[in-house]
CSV table of C-alpha atoms in Angstrom, one decimal:
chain,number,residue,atom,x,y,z
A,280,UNK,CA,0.0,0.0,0.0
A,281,UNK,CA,1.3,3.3,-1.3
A,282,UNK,CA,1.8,6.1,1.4
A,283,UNK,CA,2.1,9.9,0.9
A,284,UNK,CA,3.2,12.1,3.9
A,285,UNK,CA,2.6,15.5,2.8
A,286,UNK,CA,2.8,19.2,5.2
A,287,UNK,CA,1.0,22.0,4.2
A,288,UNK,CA,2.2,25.0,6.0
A,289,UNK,CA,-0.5,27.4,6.3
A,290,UNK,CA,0.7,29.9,8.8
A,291,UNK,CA,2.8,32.0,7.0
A,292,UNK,CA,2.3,35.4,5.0
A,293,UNK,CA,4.3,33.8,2.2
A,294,UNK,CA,3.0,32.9,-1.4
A,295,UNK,CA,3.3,29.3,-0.4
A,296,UNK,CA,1.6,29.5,2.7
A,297,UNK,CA,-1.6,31.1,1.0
A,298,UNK,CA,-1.8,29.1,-1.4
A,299,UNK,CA,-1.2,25.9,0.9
A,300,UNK,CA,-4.0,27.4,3.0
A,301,UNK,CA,-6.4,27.6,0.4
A,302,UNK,CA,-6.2,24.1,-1.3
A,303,UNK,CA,-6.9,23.0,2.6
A,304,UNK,CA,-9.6,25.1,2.4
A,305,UNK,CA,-10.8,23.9,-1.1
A,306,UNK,CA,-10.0,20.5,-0.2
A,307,UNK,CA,-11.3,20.1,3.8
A,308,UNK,CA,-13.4,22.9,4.4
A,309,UNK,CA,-11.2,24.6,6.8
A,310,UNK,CA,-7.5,25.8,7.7
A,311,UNK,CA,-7.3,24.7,11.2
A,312,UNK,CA,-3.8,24.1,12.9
A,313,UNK,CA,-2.8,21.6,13.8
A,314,UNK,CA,-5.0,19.5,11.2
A,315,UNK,CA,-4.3,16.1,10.3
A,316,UNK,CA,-6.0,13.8,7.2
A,317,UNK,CA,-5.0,10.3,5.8
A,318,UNK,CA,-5.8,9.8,2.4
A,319,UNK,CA,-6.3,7.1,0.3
A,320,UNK,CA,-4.0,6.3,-2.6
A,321,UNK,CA,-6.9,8.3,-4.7
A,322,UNK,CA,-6.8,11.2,-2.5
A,323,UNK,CA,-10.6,10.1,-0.9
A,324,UNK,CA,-10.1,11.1,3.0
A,325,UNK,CA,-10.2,7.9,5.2
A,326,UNK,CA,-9.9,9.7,8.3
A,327,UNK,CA,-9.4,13.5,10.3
A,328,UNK,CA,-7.9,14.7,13.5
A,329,UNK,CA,-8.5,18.3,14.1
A,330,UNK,CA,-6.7,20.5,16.2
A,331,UNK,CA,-3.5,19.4,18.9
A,332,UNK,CA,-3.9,16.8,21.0
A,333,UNK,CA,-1.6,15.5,24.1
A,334,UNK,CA,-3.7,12.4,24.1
A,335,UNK,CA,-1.6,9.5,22.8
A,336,UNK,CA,-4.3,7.1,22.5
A,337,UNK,CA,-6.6,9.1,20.5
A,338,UNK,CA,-4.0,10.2,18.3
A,339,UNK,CA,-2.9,6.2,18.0
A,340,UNK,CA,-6.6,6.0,17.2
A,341,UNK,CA,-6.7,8.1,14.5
A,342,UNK,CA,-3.5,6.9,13.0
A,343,UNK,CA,-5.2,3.4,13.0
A,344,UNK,CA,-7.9,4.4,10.7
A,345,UNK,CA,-5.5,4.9,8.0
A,346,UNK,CA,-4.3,1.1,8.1
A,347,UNK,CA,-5.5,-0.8,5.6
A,348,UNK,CA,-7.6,-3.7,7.1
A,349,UNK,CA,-8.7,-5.5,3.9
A,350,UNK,CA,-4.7,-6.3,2.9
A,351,UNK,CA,-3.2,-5.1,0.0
A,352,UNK,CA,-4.7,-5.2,-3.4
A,353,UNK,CA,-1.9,-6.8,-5.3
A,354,UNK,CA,-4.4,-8.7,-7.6
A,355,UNK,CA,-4.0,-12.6,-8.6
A,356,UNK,CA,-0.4,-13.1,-8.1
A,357,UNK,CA,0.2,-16.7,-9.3
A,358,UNK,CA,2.4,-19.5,-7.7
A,359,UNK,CA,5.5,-20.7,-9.1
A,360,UNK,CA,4.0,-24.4,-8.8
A,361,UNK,CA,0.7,-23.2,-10.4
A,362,UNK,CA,-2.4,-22.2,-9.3
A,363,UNK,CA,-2.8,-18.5,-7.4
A,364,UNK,CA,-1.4,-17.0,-4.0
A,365,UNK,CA,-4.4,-16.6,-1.5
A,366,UNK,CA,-4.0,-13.3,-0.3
A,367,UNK,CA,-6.9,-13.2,2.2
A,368,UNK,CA,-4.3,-13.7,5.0
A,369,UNK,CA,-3.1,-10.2,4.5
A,370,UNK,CA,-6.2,-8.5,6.2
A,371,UNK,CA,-5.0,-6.3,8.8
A,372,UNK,CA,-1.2,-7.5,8.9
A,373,UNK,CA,1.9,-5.5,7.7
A,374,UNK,CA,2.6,-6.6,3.5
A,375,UNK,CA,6.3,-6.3,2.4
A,376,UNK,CA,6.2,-6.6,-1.3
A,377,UNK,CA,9.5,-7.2,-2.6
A,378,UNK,CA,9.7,-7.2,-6.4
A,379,UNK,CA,12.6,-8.8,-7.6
A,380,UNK,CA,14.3,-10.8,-10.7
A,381,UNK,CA,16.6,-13.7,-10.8
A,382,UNK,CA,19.2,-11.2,-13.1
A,383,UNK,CA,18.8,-8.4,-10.4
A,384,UNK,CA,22.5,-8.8,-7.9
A,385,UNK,CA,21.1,-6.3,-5.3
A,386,UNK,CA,17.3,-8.1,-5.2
A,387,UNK,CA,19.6,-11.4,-4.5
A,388,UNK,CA,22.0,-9.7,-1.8
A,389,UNK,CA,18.3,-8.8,-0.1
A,390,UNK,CA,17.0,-12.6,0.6
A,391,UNK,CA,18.7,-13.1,3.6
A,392,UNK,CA,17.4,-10.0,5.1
A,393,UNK,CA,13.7,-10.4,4.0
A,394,UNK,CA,14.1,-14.0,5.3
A,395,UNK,CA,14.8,-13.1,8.4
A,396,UNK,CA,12.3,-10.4,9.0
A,397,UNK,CA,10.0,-12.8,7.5
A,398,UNK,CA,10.9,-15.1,10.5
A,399,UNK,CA,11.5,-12.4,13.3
A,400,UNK,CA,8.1,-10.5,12.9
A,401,UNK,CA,6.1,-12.9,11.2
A,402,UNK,CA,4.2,-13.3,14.8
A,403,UNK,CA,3.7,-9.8,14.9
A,404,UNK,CA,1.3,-9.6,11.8
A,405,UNK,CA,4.2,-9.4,9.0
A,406,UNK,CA,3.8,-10.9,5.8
A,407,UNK,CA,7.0,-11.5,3.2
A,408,UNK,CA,6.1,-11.5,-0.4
A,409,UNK,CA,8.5,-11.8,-3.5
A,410,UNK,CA,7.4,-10.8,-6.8
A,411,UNK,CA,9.3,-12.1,-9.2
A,412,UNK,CA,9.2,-10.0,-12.7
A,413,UNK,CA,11.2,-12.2,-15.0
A,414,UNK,CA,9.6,-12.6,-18.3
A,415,UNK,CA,10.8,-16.2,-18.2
A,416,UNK,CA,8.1,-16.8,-15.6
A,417,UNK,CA,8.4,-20.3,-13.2
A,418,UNK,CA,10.8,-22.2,-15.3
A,419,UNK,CA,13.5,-19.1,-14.6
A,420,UNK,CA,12.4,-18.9,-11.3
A,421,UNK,CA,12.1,-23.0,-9.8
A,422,UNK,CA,16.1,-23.2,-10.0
A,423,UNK,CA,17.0,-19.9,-9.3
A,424,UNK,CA,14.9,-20.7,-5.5
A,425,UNK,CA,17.0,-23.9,-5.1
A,426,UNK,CA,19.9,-22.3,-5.2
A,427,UNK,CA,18.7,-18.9,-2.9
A,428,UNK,CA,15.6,-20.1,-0.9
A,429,UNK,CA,13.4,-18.0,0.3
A,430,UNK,CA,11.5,-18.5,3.6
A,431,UNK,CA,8.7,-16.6,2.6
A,432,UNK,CA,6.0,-16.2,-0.1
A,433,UNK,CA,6.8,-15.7,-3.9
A,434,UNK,CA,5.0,-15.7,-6.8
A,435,UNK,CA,5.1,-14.0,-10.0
A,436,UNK,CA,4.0,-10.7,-11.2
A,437,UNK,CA,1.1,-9.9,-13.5
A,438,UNK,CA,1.1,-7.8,-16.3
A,439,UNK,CA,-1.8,-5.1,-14.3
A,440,UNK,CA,0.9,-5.2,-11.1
A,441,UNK,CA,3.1,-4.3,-13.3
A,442,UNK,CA,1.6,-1.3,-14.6
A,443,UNK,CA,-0.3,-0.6,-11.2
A,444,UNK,CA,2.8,-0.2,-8.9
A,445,UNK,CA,4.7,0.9,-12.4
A,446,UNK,CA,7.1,-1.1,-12.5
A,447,UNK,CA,9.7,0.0,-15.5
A,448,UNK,CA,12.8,-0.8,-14.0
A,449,UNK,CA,14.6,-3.1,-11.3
A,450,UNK,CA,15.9,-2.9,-8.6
């Protein structure tokens, strides 16, 4: 899932701060400060925390609106042995999505890392999954895993991943 962190500084008497002020305005209806929104990947608010707060929990609270509890929407990503990844395991847990190609040196020097986060947080609600992009597909892929296993989930990508998470280049 695809995260922008973004400040509007709306305080000033600078060009920047007016005009910051009014796409808050435009946007949210108002130019309170402090005023905190999550937003979607399509810009549709998910959630709003006006004004400053010393309250850790309800700030927490309004932070945990903004996770996304149905999992990742990363399609029909198929197995290398055939058939398709269920992703329906995903709701509510952390998603790594590593996409990587048996050609790419610096996608291979990262296995050993993602294999042990994969095992050190896994109880903790993280999920591993490797994407491979070869054009070769499963037959590239089945001996390339023998030699470098990886202790976590991998399938291949699809064509619409590819261009939803635009994917032109690796790593």
């Amino acid at each position: 899932r695809r995260v922008l962190f973004r400040s509007l500084y709306t305080d000033g008497t600078d060009a920047a701060s007016e005009a910051n002020s009014k796409l808050q305005l435009d946007k949210f209806g108002t130019v309170a400060e402090p005023y905190y929104v999550i937003l979607d990947p399509d810009g549709n608010v998910v959630a709003k925390f006006e004004g400053l707060t010393k309250d850790a929990v309800a700030y927490g609270a309004f932070l945990d609106k903004g996770l996304n509890r149905k999992g990742p929407d990363l399609g029909a990503i198929a197995k290398v042995d055939g058939g398709t990844l269920d992703t329906s395991g995903f709701a509510g847990k952390v998603v790594l999505a590593d996409f990587w190609a048996t050609w790419c040196i610096p996608c291979l020097k990262e296995i050993p890392g993602f294999n042990k986060l994969q095992k050190e947080y896994q109880a903790q609600g993280l999920v591993v999954v490797g994407i491979d992009t070869d054009e070769e597909g499963a037959e590239k892929v089945k001996p390339f895993l023998q030699k470098h296993p990886m202790d976590y989930l991998v399938g291949l990508v699809s064509p619409g991943l590819t261009q939803k998470y635009t994917l032109d280049e690796l790593p």
